[in-house]
CSV table of C-alpha atoms in Angstrom, one decimal:
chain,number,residue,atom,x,y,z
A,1,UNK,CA,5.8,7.7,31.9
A,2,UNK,CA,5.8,3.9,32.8
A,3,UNK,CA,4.3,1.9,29.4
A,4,UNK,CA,3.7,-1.6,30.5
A,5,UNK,CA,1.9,-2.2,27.6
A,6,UNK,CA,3.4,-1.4,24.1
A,7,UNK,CA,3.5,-3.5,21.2
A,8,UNK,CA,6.9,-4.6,22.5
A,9,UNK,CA,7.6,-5.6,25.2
A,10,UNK,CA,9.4,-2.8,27.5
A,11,UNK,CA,11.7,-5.2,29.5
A,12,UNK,CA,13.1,-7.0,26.2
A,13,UNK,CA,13.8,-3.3,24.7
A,14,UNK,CA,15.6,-2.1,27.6
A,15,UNK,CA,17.8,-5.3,27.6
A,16,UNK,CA,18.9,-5.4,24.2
A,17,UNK,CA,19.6,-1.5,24.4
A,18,UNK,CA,21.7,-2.2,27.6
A,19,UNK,CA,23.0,-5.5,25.4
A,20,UNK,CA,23.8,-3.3,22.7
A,21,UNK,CA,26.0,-0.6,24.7
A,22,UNK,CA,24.5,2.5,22.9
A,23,UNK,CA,24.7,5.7,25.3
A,24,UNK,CA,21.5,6.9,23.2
A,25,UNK,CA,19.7,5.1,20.8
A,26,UNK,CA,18.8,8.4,19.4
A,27,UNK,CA,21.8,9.3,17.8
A,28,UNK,CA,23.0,5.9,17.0
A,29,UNK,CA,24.4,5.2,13.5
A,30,UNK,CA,21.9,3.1,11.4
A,31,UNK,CA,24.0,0.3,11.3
A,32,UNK,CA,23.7,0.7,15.0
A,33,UNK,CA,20.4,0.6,15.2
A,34,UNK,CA,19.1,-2.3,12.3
A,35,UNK,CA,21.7,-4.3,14.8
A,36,UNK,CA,20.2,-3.6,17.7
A,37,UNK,CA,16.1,-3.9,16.0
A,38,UNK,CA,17.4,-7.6,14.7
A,39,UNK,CA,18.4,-8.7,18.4
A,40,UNK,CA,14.9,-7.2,19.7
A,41,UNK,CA,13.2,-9.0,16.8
A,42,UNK,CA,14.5,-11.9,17.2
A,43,UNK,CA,14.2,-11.6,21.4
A,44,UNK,CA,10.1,-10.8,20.7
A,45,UNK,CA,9.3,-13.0,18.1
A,46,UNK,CA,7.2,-9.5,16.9
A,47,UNK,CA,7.9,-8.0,13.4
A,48,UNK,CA,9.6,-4.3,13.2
A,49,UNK,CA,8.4,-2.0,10.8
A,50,UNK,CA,11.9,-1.3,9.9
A,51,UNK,CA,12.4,2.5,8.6
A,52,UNK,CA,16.3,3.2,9.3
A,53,UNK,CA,17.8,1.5,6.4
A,54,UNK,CA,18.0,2.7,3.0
A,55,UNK,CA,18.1,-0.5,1.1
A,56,UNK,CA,16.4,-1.2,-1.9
A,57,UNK,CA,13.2,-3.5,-1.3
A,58,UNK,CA,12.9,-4.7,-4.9
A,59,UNK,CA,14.4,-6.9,-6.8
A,60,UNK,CA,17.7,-6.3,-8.8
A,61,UNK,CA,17.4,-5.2,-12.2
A,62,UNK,CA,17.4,-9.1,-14.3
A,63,UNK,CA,19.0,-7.3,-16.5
A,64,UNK,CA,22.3,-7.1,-14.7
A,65,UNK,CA,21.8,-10.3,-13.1
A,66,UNK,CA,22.3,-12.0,-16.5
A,67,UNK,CA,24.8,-9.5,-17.7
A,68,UNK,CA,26.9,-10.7,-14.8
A,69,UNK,CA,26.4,-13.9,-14.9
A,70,UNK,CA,27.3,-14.3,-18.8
A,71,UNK,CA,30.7,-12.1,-17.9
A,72,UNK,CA,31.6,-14.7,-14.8
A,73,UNK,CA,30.9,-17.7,-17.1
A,74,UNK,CA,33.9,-16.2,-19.7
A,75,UNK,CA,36.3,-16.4,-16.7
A,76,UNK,CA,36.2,-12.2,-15.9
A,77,UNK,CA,36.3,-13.5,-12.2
A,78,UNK,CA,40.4,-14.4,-12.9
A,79,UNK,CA,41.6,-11.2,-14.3
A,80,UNK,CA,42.2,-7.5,-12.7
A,81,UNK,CA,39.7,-4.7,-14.7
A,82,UNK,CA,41.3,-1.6,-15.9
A,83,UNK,CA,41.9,0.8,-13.2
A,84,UNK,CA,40.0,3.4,-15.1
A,85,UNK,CA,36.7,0.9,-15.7
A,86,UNK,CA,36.2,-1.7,-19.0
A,87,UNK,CA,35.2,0.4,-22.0
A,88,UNK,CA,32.0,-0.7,-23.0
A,89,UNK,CA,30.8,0.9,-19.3
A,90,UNK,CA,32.3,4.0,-19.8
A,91,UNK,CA,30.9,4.4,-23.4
A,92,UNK,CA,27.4,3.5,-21.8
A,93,UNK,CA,27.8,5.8,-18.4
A,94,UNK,CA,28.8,8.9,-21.1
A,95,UNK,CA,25.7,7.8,-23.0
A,96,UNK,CA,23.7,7.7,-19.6
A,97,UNK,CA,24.3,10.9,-18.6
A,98,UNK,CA,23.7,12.2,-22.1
A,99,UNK,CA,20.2,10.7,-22.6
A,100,UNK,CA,18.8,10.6,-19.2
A,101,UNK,CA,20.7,14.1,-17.8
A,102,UNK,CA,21.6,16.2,-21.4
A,103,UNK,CA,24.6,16.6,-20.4
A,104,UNK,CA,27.8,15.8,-22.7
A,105,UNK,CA,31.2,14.1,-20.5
A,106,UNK,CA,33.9,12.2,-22.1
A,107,UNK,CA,34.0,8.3,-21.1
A,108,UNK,CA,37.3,9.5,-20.1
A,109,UNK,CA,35.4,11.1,-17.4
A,110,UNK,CA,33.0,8.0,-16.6
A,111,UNK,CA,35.0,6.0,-13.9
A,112,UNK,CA,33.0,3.1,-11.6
A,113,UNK,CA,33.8,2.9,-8.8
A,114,UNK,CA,32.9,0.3,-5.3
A,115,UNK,CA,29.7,2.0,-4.8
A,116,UNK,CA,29.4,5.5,-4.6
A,117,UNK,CA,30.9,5.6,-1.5
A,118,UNK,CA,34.2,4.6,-2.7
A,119,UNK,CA,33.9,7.9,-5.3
A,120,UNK,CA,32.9,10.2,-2.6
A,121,UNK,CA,36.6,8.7,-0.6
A,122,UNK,CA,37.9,9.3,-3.8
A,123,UNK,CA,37.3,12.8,-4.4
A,124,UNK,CA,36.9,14.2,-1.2
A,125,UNK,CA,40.5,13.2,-0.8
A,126,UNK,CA,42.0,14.5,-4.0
A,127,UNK,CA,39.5,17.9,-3.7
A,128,UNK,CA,41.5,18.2,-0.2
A,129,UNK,CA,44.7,18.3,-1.7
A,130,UNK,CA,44.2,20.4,-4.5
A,131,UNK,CA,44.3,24.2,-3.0
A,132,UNK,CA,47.3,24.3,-0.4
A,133,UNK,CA,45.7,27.0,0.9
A,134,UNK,CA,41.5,25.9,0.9
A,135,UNK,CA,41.2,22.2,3.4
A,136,UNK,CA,37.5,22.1,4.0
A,137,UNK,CA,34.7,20.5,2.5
A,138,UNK,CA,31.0,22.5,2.8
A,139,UNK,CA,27.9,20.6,2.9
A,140,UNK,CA,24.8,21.5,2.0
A,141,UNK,CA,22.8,19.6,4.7
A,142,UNK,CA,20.7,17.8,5.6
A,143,UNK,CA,23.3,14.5,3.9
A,144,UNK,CA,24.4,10.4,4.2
A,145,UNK,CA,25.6,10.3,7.8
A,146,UNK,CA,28.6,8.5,6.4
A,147,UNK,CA,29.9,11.2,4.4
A,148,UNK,CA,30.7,12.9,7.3
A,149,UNK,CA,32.3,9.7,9.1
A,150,UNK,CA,34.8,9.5,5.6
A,151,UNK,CA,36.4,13.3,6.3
A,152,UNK,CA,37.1,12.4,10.1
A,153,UNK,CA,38.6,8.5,8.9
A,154,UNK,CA,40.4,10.7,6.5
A,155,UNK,CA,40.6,13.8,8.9
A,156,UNK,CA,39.9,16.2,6.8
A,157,UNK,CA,37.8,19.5,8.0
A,158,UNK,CA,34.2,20.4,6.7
A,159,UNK,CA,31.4,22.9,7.4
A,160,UNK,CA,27.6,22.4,7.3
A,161,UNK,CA,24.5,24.2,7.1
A,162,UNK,CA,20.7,22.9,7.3
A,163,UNK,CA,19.1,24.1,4.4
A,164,UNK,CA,15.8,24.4,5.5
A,165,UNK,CA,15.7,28.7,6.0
A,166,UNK,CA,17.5,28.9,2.8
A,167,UNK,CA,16.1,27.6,-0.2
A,168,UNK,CA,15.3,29.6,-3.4
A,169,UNK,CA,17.6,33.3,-3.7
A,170,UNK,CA,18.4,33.0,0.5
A,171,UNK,CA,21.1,30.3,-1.1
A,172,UNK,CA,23.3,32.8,-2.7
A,173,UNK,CA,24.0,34.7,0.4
A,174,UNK,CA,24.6,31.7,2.4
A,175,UNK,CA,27.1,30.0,0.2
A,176,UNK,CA,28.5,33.4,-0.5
A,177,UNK,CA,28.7,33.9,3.2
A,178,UNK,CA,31.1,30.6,2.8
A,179,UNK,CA,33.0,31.0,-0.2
A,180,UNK,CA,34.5,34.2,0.3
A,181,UNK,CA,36.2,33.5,3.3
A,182,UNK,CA,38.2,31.6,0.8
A,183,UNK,CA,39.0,27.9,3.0
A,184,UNK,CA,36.2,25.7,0.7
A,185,UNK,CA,37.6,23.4,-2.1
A,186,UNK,CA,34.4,22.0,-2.9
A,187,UNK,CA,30.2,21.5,-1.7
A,188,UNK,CA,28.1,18.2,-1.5
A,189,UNK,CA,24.7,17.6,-1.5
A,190,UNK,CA,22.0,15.0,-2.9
A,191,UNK,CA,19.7,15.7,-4.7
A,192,UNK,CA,16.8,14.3,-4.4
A,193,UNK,CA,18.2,14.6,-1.1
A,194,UNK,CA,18.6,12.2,1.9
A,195,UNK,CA,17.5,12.2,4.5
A,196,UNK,CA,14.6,14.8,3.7
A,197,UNK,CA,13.5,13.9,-0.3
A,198,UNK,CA,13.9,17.8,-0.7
A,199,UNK,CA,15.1,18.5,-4.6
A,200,UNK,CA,16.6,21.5,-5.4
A,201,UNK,CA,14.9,24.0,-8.4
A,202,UNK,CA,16.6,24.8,-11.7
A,203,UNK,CA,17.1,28.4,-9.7
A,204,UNK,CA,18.9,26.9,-6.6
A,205,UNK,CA,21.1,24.8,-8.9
A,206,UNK,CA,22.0,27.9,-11.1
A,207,UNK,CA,23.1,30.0,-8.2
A,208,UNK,CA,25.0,26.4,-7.0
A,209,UNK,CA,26.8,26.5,-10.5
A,210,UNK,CA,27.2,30.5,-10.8
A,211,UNK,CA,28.6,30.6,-7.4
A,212,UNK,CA,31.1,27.6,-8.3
A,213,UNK,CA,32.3,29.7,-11.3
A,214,UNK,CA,32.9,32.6,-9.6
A,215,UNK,CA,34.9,31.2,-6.5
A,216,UNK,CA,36.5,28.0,-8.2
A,217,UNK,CA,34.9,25.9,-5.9
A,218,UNK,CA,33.9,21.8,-7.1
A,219,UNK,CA,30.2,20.9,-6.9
A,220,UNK,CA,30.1,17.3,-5.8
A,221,UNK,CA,26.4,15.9,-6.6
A,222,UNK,CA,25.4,12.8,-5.2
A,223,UNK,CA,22.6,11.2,-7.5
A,224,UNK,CA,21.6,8.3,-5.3
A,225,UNK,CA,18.5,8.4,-6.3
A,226,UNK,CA,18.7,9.2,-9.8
A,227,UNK,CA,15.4,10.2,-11.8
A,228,UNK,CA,13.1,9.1,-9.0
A,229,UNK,CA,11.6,12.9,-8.0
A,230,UNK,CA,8.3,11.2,-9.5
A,231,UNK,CA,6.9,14.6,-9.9
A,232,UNK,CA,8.3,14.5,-13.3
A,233,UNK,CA,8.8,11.5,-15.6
A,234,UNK,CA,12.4,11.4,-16.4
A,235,UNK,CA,12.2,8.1,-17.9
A,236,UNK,CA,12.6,8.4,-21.7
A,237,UNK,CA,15.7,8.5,-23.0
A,238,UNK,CA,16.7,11.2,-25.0
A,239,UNK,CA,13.8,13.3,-24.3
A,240,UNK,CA,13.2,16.0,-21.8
A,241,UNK,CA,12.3,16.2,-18.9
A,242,UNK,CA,15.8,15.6,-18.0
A,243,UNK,CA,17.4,14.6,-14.2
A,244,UNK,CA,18.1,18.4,-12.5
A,245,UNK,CA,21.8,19.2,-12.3
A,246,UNK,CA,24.3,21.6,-11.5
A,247,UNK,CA,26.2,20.4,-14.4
A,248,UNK,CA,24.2,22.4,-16.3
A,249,UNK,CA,25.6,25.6,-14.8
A,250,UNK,CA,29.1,24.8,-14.1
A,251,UNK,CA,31.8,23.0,-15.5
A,252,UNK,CA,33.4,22.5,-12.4
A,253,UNK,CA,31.5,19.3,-11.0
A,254,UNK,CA,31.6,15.4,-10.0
A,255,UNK,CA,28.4,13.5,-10.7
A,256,UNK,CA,27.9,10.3,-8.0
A,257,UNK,CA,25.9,7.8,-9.8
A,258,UNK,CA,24.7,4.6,-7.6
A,259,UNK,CA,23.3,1.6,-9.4
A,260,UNK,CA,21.9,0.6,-5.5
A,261,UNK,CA,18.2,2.2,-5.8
A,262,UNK,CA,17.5,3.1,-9.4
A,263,UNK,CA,18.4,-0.3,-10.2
A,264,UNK,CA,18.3,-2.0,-6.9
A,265,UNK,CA,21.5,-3.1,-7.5
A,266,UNK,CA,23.0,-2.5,-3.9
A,267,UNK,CA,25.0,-5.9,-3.3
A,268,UNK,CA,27.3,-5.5,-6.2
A,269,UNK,CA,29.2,-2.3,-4.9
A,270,UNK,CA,28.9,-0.8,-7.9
A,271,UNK,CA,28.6,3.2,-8.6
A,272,UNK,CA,29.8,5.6,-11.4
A,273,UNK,CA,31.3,8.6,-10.8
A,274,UNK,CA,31.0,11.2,-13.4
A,275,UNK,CA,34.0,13.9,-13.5
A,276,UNK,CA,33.0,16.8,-15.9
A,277,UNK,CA,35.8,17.7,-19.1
A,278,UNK,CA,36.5,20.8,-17.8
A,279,UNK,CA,37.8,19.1,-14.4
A,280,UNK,CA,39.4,16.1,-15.8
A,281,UNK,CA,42.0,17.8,-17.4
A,282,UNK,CA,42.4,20.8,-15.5
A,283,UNK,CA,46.1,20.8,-14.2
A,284,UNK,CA,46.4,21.3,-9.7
A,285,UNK,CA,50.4,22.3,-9.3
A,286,UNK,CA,49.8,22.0,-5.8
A,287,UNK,CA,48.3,18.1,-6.2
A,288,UNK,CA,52.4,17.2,-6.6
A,289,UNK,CA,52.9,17.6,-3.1
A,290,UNK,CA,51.1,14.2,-2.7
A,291,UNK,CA,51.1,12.7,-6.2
A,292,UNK,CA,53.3,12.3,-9.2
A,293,UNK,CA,51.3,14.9,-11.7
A,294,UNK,CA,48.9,17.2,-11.6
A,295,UNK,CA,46.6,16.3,-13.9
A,296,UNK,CA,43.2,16.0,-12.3
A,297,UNK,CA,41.6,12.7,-14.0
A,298,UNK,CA,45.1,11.0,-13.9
A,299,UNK,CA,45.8,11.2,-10.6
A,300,UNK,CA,42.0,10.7,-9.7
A,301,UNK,CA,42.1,6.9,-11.7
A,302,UNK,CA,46.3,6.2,-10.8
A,303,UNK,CA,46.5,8.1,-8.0
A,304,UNK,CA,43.8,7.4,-6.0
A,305,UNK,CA,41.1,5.2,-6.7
A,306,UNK,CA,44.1,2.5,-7.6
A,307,UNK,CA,45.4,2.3,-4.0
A,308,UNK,CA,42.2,2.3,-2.8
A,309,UNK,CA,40.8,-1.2,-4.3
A,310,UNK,CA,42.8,-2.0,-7.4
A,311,UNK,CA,39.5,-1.1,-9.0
A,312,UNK,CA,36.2,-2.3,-9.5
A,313,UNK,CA,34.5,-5.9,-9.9
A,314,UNK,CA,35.0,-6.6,-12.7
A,315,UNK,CA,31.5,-8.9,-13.1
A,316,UNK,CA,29.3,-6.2,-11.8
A,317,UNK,CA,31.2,-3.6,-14.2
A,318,UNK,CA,29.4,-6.0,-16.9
A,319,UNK,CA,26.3,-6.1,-15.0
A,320,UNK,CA,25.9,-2.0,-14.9
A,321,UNK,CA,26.9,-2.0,-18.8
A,322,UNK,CA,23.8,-4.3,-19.8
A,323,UNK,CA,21.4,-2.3,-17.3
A,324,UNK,CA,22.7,1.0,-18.4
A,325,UNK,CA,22.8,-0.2,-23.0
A,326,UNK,CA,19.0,-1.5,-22.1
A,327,UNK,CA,17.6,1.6,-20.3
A,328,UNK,CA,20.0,4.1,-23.0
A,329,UNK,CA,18.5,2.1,-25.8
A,330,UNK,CA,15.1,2.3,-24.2
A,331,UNK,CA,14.3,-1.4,-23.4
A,332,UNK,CA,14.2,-0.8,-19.6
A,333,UNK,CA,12.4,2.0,-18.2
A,334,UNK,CA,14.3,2.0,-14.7
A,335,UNK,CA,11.7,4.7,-13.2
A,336,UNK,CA,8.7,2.2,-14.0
A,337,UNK,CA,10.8,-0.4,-11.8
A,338,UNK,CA,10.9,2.3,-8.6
A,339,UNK,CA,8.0,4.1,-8.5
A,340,UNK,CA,6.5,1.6,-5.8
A,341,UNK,CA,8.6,4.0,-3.5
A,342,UNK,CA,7.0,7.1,-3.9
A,343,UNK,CA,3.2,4.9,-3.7
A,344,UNK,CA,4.0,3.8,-0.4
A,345,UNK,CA,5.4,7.0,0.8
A,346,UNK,CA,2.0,8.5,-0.1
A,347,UNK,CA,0.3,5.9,1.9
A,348,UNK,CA,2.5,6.0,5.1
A,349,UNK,CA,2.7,9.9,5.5
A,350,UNK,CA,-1.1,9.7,5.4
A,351,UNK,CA,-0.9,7.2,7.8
A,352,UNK,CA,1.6,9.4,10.1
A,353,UNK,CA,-0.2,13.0,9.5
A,354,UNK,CA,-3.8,11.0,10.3
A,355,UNK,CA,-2.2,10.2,13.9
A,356,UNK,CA,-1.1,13.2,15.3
A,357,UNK,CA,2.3,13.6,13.1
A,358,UNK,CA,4.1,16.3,11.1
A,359,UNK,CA,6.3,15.9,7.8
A,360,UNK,CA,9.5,18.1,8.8
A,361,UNK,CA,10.9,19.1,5.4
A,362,UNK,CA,7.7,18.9,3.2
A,363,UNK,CA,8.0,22.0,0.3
A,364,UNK,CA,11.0,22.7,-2.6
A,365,UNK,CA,10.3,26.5,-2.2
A,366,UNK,CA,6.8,26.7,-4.1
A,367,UNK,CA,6.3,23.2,-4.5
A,368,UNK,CA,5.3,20.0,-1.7
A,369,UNK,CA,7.8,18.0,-1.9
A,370,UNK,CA,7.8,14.7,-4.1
A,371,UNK,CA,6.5,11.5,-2.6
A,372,UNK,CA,10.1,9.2,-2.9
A,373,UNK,CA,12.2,7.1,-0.9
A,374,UNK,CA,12.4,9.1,2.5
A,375,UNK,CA,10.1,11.0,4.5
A,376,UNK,CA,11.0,13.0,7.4
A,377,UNK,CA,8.3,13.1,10.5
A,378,UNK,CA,8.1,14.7,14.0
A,379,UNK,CA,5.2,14.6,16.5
A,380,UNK,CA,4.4,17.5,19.3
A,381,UNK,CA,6.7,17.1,22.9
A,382,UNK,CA,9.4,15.2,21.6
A,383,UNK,CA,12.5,15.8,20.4
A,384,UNK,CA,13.9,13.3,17.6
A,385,UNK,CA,16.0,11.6,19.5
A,386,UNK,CA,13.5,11.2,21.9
A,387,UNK,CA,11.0,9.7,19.5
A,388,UNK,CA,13.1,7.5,18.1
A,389,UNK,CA,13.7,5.5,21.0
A,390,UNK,CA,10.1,5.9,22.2
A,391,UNK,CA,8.9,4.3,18.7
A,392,UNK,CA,11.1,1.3,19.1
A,393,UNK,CA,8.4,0.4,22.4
A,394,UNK,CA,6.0,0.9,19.6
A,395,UNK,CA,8.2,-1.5,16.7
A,396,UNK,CA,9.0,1.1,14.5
A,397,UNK,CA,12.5,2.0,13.6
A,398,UNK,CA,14.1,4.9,12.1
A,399,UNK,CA,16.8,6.9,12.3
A,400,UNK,CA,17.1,10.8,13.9
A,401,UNK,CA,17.7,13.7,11.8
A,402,UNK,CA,20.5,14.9,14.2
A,403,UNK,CA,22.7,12.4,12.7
A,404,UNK,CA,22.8,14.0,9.1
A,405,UNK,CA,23.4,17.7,9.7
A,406,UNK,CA,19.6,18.8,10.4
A,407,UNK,CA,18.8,21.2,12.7
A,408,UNK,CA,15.8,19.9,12.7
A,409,UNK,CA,16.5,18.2,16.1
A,410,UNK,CA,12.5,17.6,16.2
A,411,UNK,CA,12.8,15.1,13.2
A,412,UNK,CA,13.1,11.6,12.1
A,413,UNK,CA,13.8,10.1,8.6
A,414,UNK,CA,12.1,7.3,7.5
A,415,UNK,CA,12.8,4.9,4.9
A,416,UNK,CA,9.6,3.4,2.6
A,417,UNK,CA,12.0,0.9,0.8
A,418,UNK,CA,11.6,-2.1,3.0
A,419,UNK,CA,7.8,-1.8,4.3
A,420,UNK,CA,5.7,-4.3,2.5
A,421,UNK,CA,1.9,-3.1,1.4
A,422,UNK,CA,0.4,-6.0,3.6
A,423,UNK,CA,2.0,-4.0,7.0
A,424,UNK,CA,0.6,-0.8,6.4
A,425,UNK,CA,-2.5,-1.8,8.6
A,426,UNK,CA,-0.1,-3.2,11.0
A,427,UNK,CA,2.1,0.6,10.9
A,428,UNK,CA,-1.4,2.0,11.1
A,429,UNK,CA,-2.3,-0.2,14.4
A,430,UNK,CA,1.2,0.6,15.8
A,431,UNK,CA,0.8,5.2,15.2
A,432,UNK,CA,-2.8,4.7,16.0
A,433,UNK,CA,-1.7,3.5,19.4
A,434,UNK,CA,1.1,5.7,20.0
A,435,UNK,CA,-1.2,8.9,19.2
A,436,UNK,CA,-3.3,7.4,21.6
A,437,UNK,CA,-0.4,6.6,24.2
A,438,UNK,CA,1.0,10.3,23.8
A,439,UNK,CA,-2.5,12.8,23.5
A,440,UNK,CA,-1.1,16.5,23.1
């Protein structure tokens, strides 16, 4: 169908696509396509509604800010931090995790890291070395495109499954289905999960844990966006509700904490991870084919994460300590902070379901899901991939679910992070005249 008329203009589109050398804009990475949005942007003169990056929209915690600052001004910038993280942080991440999770780890345990991408290259390259006889990863999809692009930079093997026919007790069978063939070292998942804001019940986390148990298998649990199923108020220290967690059925798990949403503190690189007692000391024999010992939490902080950056910043570890001591000692209620997220995800799946669209992944077995930082959407006739580069003609960008291990090939995720309250009329204008475009 020839569209001479979208909100964009259709000859600048198909120039920066050609410009930009992507085979398909559909399954471009999202790096891909914010680069190729900026050069039609900037080509049009006409504002995106940009959906395909998940970057915080809010400020950084001030908090950190002056934490950081204060530690630069005493001259941290000149000297290396411990490998293993400056004290203070760990004593605060154990106290994090106690007070906003219930759950007790050492600070031994507690080790930031650059982002929690650095902890999941970390671990998924120790967890691979562990078992001679187990070399692939499972993940519990849909998942962070760039999970997957770490195992093949590291070429390591993993498996996948979409989620979406197995929640609740169909989970046991499935991972059991996995487990026993004996190959898996260890599962990852988020939770709430990107790209679909699905959470996973207290049930589908016990049979996560119990299953763990009984095959020896490492949970990896990627809290990106920490405490912000707004469904529940997870804010007060010390008091329950608590954050969800397979930690509370297993001792055999690593917690990835990112200070990038809950405290919009993306720029910094700074993430925790979280290794449970149980695996820190637990002895691999078969690690010393690759490293000195076999101590798990030794060769995790001098084995690994050393080589890979010498460690942490050692301004931003400051930072994280005086945002972490203020929201432990209940001074700074981090949820308050992100809650605009799940208002404007109300708003804009209204918007979407008014014009003729569907939410793909939209109940945690009983439940709707929560309103949060993702959505994902699909309209009637397309495929994802399809609609993804149709909705650029319209000056919305997103990125396809095929990229994160959906088979929900009908599906997009969107991002609410970065769309400002005054464009929701202009998002409105933009589906209004797409529904129109594309009757079914």
């Amino acid at each position: 169908m020839h569209q001479k008329n979208t909100p964009i203009s259709e000859q600048i589109v198909k120039e920066k696509i050609a410009e930009a050398g992507l085979p398909s804009v559909g399954r471009a990475s999202i790096r891909e396509i914010k680069k190729l949005v900026d050069l039609i942007e900037k080509a049009s003169g006409q504002q995106f509604i940009r959906m395909e990056m998940g970057i915080p929209g809010l400020p950084p915690a001030k908090i950190g800010v002056e934490g950081q600052i204060e530690a630069l001004t005493k001259g941290v910038a000149a000297i290396y931090p411990d490998i293993h993280g400056i004290a203070p942080l760990k004593q605060e991440i154990s106290r994090f995790v106690k007070l906003f999770m219930n759950i007790e780890v050492n600070p031994d345990g507690c080790i930031p890291t650059v982002g929690s991408m650095q902890g999941g290259f970390a671990s998924f390259l120790m967890l691979s070395r562990i078992h001679k006889e187990r070399d692939t990863t499972l993940f519990i999809d849909p998942g962070f495109p760039v999970h997957k692009q770490q195992h093949k930079v590291l070429n390591l093997k993993f498996e996948t499954f979409d989620v979406y026919d197995y929640r609740g007790d169909k989970l046991r069978d499935k991972l059991e289905s996995y487990f026993a063939k004996g190959h898996i070292h260890s599962v990852l998942y988020s939770n709430p999960n990107n790209p679909s804001w699905i959470c996973f019940t207290e049930k589908e986390l016990s049979i996560i844990g119990e299953l763990a148990n009984k095959y020896g298998i490492v949970i990896m649990e990627d809290l990106a966006y920490f405490g912000m199923d707004f469904r529940q108020d997870f804010s007060k220290p010390g008091q329950p509700p608590y954050q969800p967690s397979v930690a509370n059925y297993t001792g055999n798990y690593i917690l990835f904490i990112s200070s990038s949403k809950a405290f919009s503190y993306a720029g910094e690189r700074i993430g925790m991870m979280v290794i449970s007692d149980q695996l820190f000391n637990s002895r691999f024999p078969d690690l010393k084919r690759y490293y000195q010992g076999d101590h798990f939490g030794n060769v995790m902080i001098f084995g690994t994460i050393y080589p890979l950056s010498s460690g942490t910043s050692h301004s931003a570890q400051y930072g994280l300590t005086a945002i972490l001591k203020a929201a432990n000692e209940g001074r700074f209620d981090f949820v308050e902070e992100v809650k605009e997220y799940g208002q404007k995800a109300a708003i804009m799946k209204k918007l979407f379901v008014e014009n003729g669209f569907s939410i793909v992944y939209d109940m945690d077995e009983d439940k709707p899901i929560a309103d949060g930082f993702y959505f994902t959407y699909s309209y009637p006739g397309f495929t994802g991939v399809e609609l993804l580069e149709k909705m650029i003609y319209y000056g919305i960008s997103a990125i396809s679910l095929d990229i994160t291990g959906s088979e929900r090939h009908e599906g997009i995720r969107a991002c609410t992070s970065l769309i400002r309250r005054d464009q929701m009329p202009l998002l409105e204008e933009r589906l209004k005249k797409f529904h129109k475009d594309h009757p079914f």
